[in-house]
mmCIF file of C-alpha atoms in Angstrom:
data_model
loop_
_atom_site.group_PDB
_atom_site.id
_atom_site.type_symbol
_atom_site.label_atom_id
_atom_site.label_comp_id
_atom_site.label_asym_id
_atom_site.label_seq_id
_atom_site.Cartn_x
_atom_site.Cartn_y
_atom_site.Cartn_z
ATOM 1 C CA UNK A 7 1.122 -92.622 -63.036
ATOM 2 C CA UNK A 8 4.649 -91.321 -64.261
ATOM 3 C CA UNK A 9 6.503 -88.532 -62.770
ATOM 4 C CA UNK A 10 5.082 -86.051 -65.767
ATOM 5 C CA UNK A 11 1.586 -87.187 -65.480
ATOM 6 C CA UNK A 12 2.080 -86.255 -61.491
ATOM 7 C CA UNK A 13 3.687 -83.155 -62.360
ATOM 8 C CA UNK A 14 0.897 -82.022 -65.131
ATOM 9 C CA UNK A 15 -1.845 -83.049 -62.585
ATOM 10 C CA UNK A 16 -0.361 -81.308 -59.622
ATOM 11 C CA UNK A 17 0.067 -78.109 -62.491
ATOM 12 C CA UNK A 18 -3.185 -78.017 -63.588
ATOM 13 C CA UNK A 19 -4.354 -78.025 -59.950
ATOM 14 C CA UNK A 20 -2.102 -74.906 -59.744
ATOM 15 C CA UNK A 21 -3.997 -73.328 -62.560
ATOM 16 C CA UNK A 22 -7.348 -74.101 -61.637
ATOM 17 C CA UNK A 23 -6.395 -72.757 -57.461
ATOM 18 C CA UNK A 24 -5.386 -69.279 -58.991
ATOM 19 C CA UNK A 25 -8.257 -68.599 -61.550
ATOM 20 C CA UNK A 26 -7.441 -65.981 -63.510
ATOM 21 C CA UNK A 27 -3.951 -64.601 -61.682
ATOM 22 C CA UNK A 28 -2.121 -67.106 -63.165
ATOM 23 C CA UNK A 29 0.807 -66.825 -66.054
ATOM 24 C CA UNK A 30 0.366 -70.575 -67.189
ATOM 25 C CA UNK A 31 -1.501 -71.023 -70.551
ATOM 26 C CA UNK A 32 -3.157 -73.985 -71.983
ATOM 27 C CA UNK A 33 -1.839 -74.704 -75.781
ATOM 28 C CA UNK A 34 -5.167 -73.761 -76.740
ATOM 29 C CA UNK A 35 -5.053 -70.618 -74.532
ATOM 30 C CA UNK A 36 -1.747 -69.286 -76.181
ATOM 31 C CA UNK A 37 -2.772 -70.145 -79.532
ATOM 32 C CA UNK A 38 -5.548 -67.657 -79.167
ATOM 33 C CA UNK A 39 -3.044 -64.811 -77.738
ATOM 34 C CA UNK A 40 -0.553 -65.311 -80.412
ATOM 35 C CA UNK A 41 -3.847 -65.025 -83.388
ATOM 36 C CA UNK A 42 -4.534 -61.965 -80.949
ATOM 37 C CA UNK A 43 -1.035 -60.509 -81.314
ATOM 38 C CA UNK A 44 -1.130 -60.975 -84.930
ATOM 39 C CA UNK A 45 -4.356 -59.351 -86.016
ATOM 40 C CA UNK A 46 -3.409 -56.222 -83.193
ATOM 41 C CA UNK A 47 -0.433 -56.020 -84.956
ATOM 42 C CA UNK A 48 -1.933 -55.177 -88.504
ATOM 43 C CA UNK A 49 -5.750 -54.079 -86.897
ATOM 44 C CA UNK A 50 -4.641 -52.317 -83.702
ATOM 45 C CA UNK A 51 -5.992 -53.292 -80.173
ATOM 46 C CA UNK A 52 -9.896 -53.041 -79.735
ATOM 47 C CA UNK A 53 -9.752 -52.673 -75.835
ATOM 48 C CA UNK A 54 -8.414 -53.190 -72.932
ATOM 49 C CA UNK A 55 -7.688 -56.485 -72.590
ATOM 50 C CA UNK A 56 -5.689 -56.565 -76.027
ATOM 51 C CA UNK A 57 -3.540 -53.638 -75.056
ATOM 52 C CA UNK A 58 -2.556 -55.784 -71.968
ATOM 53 C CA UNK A 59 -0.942 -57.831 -74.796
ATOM 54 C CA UNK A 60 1.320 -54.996 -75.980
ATOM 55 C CA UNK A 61 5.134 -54.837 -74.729
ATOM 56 C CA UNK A 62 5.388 -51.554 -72.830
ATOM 57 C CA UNK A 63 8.993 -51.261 -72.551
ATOM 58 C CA UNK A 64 10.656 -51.482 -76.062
ATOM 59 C CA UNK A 65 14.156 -52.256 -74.695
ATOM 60 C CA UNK A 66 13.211 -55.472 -72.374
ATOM 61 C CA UNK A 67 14.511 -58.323 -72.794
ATOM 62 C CA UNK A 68 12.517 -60.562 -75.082
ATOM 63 C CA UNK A 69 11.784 -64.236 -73.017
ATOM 64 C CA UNK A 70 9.381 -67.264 -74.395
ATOM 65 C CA UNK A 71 6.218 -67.866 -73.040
ATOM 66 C CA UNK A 72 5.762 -71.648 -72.384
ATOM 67 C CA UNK A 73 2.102 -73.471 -72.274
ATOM 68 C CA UNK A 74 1.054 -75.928 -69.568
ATOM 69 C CA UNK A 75 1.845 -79.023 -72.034
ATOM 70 C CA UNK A 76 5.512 -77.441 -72.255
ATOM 71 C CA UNK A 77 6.207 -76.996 -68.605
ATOM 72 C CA UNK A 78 7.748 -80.507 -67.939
ATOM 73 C CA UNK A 79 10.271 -80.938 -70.498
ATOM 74 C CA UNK A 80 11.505 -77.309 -70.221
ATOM 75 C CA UNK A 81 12.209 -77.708 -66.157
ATOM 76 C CA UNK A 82 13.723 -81.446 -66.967
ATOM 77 C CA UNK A 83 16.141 -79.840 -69.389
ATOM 78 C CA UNK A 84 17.130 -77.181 -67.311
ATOM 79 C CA UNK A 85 17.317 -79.077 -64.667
ATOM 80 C CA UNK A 86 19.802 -81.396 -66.544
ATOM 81 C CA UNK A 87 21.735 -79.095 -67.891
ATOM 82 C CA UNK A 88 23.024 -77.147 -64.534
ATOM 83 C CA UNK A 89 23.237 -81.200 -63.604
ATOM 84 C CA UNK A 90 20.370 -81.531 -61.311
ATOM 85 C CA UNK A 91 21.083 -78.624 -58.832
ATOM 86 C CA UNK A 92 18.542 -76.864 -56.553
ATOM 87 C CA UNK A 93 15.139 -75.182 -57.232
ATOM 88 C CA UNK A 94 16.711 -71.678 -56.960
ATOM 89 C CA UNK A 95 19.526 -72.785 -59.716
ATOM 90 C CA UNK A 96 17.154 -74.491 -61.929
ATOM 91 C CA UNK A 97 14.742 -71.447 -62.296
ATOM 92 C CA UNK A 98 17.534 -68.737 -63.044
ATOM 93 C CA UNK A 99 18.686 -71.224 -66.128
ATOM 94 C CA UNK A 100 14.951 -71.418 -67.157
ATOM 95 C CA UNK A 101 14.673 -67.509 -67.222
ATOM 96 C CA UNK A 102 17.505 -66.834 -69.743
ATOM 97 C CA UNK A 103 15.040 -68.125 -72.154
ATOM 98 C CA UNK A 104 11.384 -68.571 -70.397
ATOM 99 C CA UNK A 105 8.688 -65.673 -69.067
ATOM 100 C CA UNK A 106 6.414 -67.333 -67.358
ATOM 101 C CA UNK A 107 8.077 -70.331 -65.764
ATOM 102 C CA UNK A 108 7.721 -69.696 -61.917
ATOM 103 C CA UNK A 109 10.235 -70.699 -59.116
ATOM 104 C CA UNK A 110 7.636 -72.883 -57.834
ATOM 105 C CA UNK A 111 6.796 -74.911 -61.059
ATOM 106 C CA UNK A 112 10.564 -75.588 -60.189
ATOM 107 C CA UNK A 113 10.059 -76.794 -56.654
ATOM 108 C CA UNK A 114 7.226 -78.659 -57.887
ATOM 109 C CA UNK A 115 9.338 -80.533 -60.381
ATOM 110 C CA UNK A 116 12.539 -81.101 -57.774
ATOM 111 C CA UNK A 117 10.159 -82.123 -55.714
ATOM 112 C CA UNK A 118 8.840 -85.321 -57.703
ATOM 113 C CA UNK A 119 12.827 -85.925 -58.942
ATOM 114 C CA UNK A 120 14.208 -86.199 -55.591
ATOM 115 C CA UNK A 121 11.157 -88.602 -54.393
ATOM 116 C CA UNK A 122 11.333 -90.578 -57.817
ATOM 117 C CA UNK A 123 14.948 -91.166 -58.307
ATOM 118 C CA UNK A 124 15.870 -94.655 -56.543
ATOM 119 C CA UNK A 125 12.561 -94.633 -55.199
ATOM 120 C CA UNK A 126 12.144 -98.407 -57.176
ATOM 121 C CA UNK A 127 14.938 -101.110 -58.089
ATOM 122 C CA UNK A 128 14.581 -104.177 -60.138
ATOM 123 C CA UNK A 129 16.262 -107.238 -59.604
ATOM 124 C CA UNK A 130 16.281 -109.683 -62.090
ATOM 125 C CA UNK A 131 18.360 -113.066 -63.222
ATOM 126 C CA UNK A 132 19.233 -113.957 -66.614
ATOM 127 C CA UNK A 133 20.389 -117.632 -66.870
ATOM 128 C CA UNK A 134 23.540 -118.352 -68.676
ATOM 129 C CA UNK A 135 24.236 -122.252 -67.768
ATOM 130 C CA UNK A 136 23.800 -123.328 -70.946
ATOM 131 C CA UNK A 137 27.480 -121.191 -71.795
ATOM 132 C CA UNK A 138 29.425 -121.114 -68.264
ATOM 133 C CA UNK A 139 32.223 -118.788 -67.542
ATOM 134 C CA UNK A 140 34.390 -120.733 -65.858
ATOM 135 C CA UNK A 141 32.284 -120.233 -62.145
ATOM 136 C CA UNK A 142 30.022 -118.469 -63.151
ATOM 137 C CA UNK A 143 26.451 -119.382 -64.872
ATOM 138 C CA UNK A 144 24.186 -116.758 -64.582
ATOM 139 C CA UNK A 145 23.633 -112.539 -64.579
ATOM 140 C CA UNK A 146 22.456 -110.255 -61.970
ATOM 141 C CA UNK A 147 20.514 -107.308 -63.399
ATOM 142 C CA UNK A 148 19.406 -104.636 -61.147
ATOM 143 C CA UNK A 149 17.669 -101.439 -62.878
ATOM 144 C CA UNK A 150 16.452 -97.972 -61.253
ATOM 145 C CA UNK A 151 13.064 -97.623 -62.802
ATOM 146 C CA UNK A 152 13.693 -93.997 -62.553
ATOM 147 C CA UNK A 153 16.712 -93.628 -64.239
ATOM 148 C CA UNK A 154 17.120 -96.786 -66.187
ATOM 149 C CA UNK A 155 20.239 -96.680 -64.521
ATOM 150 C CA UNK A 156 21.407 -100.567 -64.521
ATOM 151 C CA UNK A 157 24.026 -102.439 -62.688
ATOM 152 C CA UNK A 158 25.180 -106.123 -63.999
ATOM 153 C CA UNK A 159 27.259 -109.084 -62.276
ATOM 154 C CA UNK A 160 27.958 -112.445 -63.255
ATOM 155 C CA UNK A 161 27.091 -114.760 -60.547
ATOM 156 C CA UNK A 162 28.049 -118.694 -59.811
ATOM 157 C CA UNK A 163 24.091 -119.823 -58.603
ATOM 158 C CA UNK A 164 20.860 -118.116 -58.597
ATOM 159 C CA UNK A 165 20.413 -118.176 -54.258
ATOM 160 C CA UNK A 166 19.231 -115.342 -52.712
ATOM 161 C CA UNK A 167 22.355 -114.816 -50.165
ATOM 162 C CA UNK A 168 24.800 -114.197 -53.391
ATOM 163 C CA UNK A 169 22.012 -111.847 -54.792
ATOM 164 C CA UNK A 170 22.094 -110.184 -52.041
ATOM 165 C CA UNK A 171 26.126 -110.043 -51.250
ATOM 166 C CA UNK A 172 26.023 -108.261 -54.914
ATOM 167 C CA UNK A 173 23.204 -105.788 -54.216
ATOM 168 C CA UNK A 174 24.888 -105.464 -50.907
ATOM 169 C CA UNK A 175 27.536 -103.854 -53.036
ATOM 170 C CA UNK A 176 25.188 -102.063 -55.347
ATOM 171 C CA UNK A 177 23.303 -100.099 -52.833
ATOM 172 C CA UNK A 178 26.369 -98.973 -50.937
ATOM 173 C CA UNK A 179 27.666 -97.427 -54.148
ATOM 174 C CA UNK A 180 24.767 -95.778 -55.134
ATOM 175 C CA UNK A 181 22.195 -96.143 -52.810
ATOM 176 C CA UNK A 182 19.389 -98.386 -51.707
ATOM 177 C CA UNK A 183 15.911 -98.275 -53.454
ATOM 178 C CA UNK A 184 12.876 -98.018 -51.578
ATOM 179 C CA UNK A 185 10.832 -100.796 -53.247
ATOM 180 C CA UNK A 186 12.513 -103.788 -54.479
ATOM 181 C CA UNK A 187 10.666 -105.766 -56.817
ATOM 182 C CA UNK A 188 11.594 -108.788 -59.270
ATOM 183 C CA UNK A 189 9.883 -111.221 -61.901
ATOM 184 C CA UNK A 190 11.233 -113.889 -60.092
ATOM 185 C CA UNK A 191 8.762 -113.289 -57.066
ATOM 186 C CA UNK A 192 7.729 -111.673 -53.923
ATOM 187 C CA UNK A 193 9.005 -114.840 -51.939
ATOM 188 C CA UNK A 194 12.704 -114.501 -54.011
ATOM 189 C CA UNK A 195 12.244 -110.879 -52.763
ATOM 190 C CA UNK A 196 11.461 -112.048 -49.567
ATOM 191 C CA UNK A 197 14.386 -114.169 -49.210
ATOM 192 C CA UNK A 198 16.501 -110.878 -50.418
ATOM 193 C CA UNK A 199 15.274 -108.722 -48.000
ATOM 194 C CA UNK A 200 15.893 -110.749 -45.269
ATOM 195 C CA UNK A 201 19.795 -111.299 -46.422
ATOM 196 C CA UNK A 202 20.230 -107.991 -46.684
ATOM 197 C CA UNK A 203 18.400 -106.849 -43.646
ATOM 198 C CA UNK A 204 21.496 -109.387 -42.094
ATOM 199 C CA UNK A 205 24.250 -107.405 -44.298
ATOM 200 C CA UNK A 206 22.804 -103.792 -43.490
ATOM 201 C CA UNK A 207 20.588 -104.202 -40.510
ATOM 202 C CA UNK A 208 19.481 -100.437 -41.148
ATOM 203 C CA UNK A 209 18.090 -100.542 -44.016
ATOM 204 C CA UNK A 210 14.244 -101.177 -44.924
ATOM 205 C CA UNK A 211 12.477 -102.528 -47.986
ATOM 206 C CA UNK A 212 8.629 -102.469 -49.171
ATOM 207 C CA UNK A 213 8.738 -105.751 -51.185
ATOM 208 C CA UNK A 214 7.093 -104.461 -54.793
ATOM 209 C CA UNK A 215 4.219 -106.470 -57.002
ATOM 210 C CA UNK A 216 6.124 -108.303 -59.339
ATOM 211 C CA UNK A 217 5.080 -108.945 -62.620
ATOM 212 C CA UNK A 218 3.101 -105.772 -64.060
ATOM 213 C CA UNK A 219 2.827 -105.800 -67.769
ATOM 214 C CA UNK A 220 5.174 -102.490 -67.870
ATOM 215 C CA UNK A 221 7.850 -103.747 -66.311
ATOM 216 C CA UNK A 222 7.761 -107.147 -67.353
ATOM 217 C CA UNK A 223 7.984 -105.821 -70.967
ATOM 218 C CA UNK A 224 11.251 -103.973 -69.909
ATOM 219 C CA UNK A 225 12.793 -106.646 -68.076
ATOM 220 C CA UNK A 226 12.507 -108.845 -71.358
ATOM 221 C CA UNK A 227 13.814 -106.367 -73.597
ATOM 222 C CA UNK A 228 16.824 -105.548 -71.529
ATOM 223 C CA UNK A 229 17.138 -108.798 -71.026
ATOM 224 C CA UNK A 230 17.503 -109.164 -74.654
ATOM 225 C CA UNK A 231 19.717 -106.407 -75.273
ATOM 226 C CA UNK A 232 21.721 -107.988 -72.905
ATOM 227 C CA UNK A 233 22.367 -111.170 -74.384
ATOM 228 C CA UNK A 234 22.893 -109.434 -78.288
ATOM 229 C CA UNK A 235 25.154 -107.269 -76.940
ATOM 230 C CA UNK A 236 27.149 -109.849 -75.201
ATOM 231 C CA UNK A 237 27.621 -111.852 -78.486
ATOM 232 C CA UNK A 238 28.518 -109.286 -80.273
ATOM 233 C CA UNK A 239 31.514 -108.182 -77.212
ATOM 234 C CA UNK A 240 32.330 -112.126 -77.269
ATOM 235 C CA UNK A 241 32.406 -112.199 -81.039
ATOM 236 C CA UNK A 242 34.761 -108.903 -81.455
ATOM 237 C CA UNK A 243 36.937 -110.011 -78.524
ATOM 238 C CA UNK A 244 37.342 -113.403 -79.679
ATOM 239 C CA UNK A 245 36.525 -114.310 -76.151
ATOM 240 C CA UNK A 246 34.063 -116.145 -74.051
ATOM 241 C CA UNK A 247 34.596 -114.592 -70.899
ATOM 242 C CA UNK A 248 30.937 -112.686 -70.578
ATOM 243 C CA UNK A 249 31.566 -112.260 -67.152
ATOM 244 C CA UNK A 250 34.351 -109.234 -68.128
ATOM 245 C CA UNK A 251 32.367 -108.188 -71.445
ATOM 246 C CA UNK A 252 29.055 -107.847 -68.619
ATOM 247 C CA UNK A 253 31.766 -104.545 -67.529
ATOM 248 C CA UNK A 254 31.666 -103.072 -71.052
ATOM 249 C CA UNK A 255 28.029 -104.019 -71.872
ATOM 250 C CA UNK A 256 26.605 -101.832 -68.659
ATOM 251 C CA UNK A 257 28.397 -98.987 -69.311
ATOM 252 C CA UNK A 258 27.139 -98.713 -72.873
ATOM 253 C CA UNK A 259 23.732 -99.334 -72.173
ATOM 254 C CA UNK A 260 23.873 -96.360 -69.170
ATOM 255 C CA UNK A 261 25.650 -94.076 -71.632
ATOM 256 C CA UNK A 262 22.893 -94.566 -74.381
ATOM 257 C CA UNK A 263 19.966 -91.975 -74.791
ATOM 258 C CA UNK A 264 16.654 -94.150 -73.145
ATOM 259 C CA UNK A 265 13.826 -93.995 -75.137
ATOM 260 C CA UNK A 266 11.739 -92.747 -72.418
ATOM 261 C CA UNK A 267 13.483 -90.485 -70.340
ATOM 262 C CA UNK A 268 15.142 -89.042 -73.496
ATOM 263 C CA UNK A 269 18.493 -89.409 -71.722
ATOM 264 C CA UNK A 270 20.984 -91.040 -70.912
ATOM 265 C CA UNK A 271 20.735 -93.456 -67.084
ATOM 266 C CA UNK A 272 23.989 -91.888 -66.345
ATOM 267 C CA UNK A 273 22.901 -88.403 -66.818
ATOM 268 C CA UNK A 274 20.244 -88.765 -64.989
ATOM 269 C CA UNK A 275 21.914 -91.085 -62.156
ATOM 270 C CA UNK A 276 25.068 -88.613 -61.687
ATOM 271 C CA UNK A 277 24.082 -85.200 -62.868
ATOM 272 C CA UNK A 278 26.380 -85.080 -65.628
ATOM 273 C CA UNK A 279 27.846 -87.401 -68.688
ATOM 274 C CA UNK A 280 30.038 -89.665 -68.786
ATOM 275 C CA UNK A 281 33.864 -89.242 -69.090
ATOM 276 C CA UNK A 282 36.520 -91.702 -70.159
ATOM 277 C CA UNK A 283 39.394 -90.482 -69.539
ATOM 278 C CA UNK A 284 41.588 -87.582 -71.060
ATOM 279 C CA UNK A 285 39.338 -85.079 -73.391
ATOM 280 C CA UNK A 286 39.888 -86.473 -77.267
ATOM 281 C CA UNK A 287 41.094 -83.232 -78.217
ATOM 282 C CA UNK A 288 44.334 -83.325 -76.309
ATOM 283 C CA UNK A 289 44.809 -86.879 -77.641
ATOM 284 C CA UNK A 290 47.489 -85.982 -80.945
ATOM 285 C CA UNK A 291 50.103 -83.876 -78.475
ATOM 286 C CA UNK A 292 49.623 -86.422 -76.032
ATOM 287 C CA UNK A 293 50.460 -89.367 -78.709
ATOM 288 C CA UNK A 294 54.211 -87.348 -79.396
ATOM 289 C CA UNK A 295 54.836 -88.621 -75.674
ATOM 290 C CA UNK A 296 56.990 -92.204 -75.290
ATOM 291 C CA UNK A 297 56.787 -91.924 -71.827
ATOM 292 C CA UNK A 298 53.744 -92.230 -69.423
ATOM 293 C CA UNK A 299 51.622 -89.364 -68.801
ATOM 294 C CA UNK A 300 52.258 -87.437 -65.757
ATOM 295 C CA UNK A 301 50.034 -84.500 -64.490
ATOM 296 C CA UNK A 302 52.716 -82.409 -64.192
ATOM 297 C CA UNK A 303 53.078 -81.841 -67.943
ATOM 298 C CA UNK A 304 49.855 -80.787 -68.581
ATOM 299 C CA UNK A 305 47.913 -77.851 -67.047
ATOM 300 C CA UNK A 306 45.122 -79.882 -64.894
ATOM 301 C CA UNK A 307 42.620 -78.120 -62.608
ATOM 302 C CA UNK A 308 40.817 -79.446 -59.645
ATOM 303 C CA UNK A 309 38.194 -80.947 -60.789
ATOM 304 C CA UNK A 310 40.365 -83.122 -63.465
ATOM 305 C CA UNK A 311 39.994 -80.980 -66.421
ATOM 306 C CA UNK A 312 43.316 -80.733 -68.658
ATOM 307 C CA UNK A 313 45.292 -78.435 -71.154
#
């Protein structure tokens, strides 16, 4: 079950707890209001429950009513837009726009994000001896399932202790996962825990069932995006050193809109997008500089935005 499936389940469980005191409609249920609303609005109301329909108060504010179906999407937007801040911060976006969307629907959904994110990493290997790079002959991928978020290094054998030296480095940046799972095995997992358990004596591992038709799908297509993507870096580079174009490859495929999260890993990892660098729009007066760009001629705030 994915994290919207969980959410709509726990939602509807919501619904069905409060009976009738509830302000969260079924598509069918708000289909019938709005048919209501337009045959009051030519007809008249008929009784009391229709003229519960009718705004009161011409000059308030006039706010969307979202369905149960709705619910997710609207709190995972908002949520990503104020860059995955608290419940409290996430419902006052929602209400610029949205009537009916509580501050608990937003604790609900927090709740599943901050248990989902990292909750399960991916290790895989792709092997690459058949076209070395210098040492190295094979790639590391590790993915949050989560996120998508993936992490790539070259690597000179497939042995669990350089694995792990390389997750080692992974988890310490970003954090460690709570299941680890790979298509190579529970005994190559095994083998990793028990390196890293010697690397990071605190941390702890629930070694995941490898080899679910899900993620074995995904491992093979990233897999394959992988290796087209490398040809075509090695090809426009004029260079055979996959082991640097691995660098370029990872950040493109975390900066690309998923499929199924409908956003970008890195969003979703950091809280924000990506940046590279100076803003493109300061680019042509920066270009009429010979000399190296100092902070002191521009007008740069804290938090590394320029003028």
């Amino acid at each position: 079950m994915d994290m919207k499936e969980q959410f709509d389940k726990r939602l509807e469980e919501i619904v069905n707890q409060k009976s009738g005191n509830n302000v969260i409609y079924s598509r069918a249920a708000y289909d019938k209001i709005v048919n209501d609303l337009l045959r009051i609005k030519t007809k008249g109301t008929s009784s009391a429950e229709e003229r519960k329909l009718i705004r009161k108060r011409k000059n308030d504010e006039i706010r969307q009513i979202a369905t149960l179906e709705d619910m997710f999407s609207i709190v995972r937007d908002a949520h990503s837009r104020i860059g995955h801040g608290g419940e409290r911060k996430t419902f006052l976006e929602i209400q610029k726009k949205w009537a009916n969307v509580t501050l608990e629907i937003c604790k609900i959904y927090i709740g599943f994000f901050s248990s989902s994110i990292m909750s399960r990493g991916q290790v895989d290997l792709i092997n690459y001896q058949t076209l070395p790079d210098g040492k190295f002959n094979y790639v590391m991928t590790y993915v949050d399932h989560f996120s998508k978020f993936c992490v790539l290094r070259p690597l000179t054998s497939e042995s669990s202790a350089e694995v792990a030296h390389n997750l080692l480095d992974v988890f310490l940046l970003i954090g460690a996962p709570s299941i680890l799972q790979s298509e190579n095995g529970r005994g190559f997992v095994n083998s990793l825990i028990a390196e890293l358990r010697c690397l990071w004596p605190e941390t702890n591992f629930i070694n995941g069932r490898p080899r679910h038709p899900h993620s074995q799908g995904e491992v093979e297509r990233l897999n394959g995006v992988i290796k087209e993507k490398l040809a075509i870096w090695m090809r426009d580079n004029d260079s055979d050193r996959w082991s640097l174009g691995l660098k370029f490859i990872q950040w493109q495929i975390n900066i690309s809109v998923d499929a199924t999260t409908k956003q970008s890993p890195y969003l979703l990892m950091f809280g924000q997008e990506p940046r590279v660098g100076i803003d493109a729009d300061l680019m042509p007066k920066l270009l009429l500089l010979s000399a190296p760009i100092m902070e002191e001629d521009l007008h740069c705030d804290d938090d590394g935005s320029c003028e």
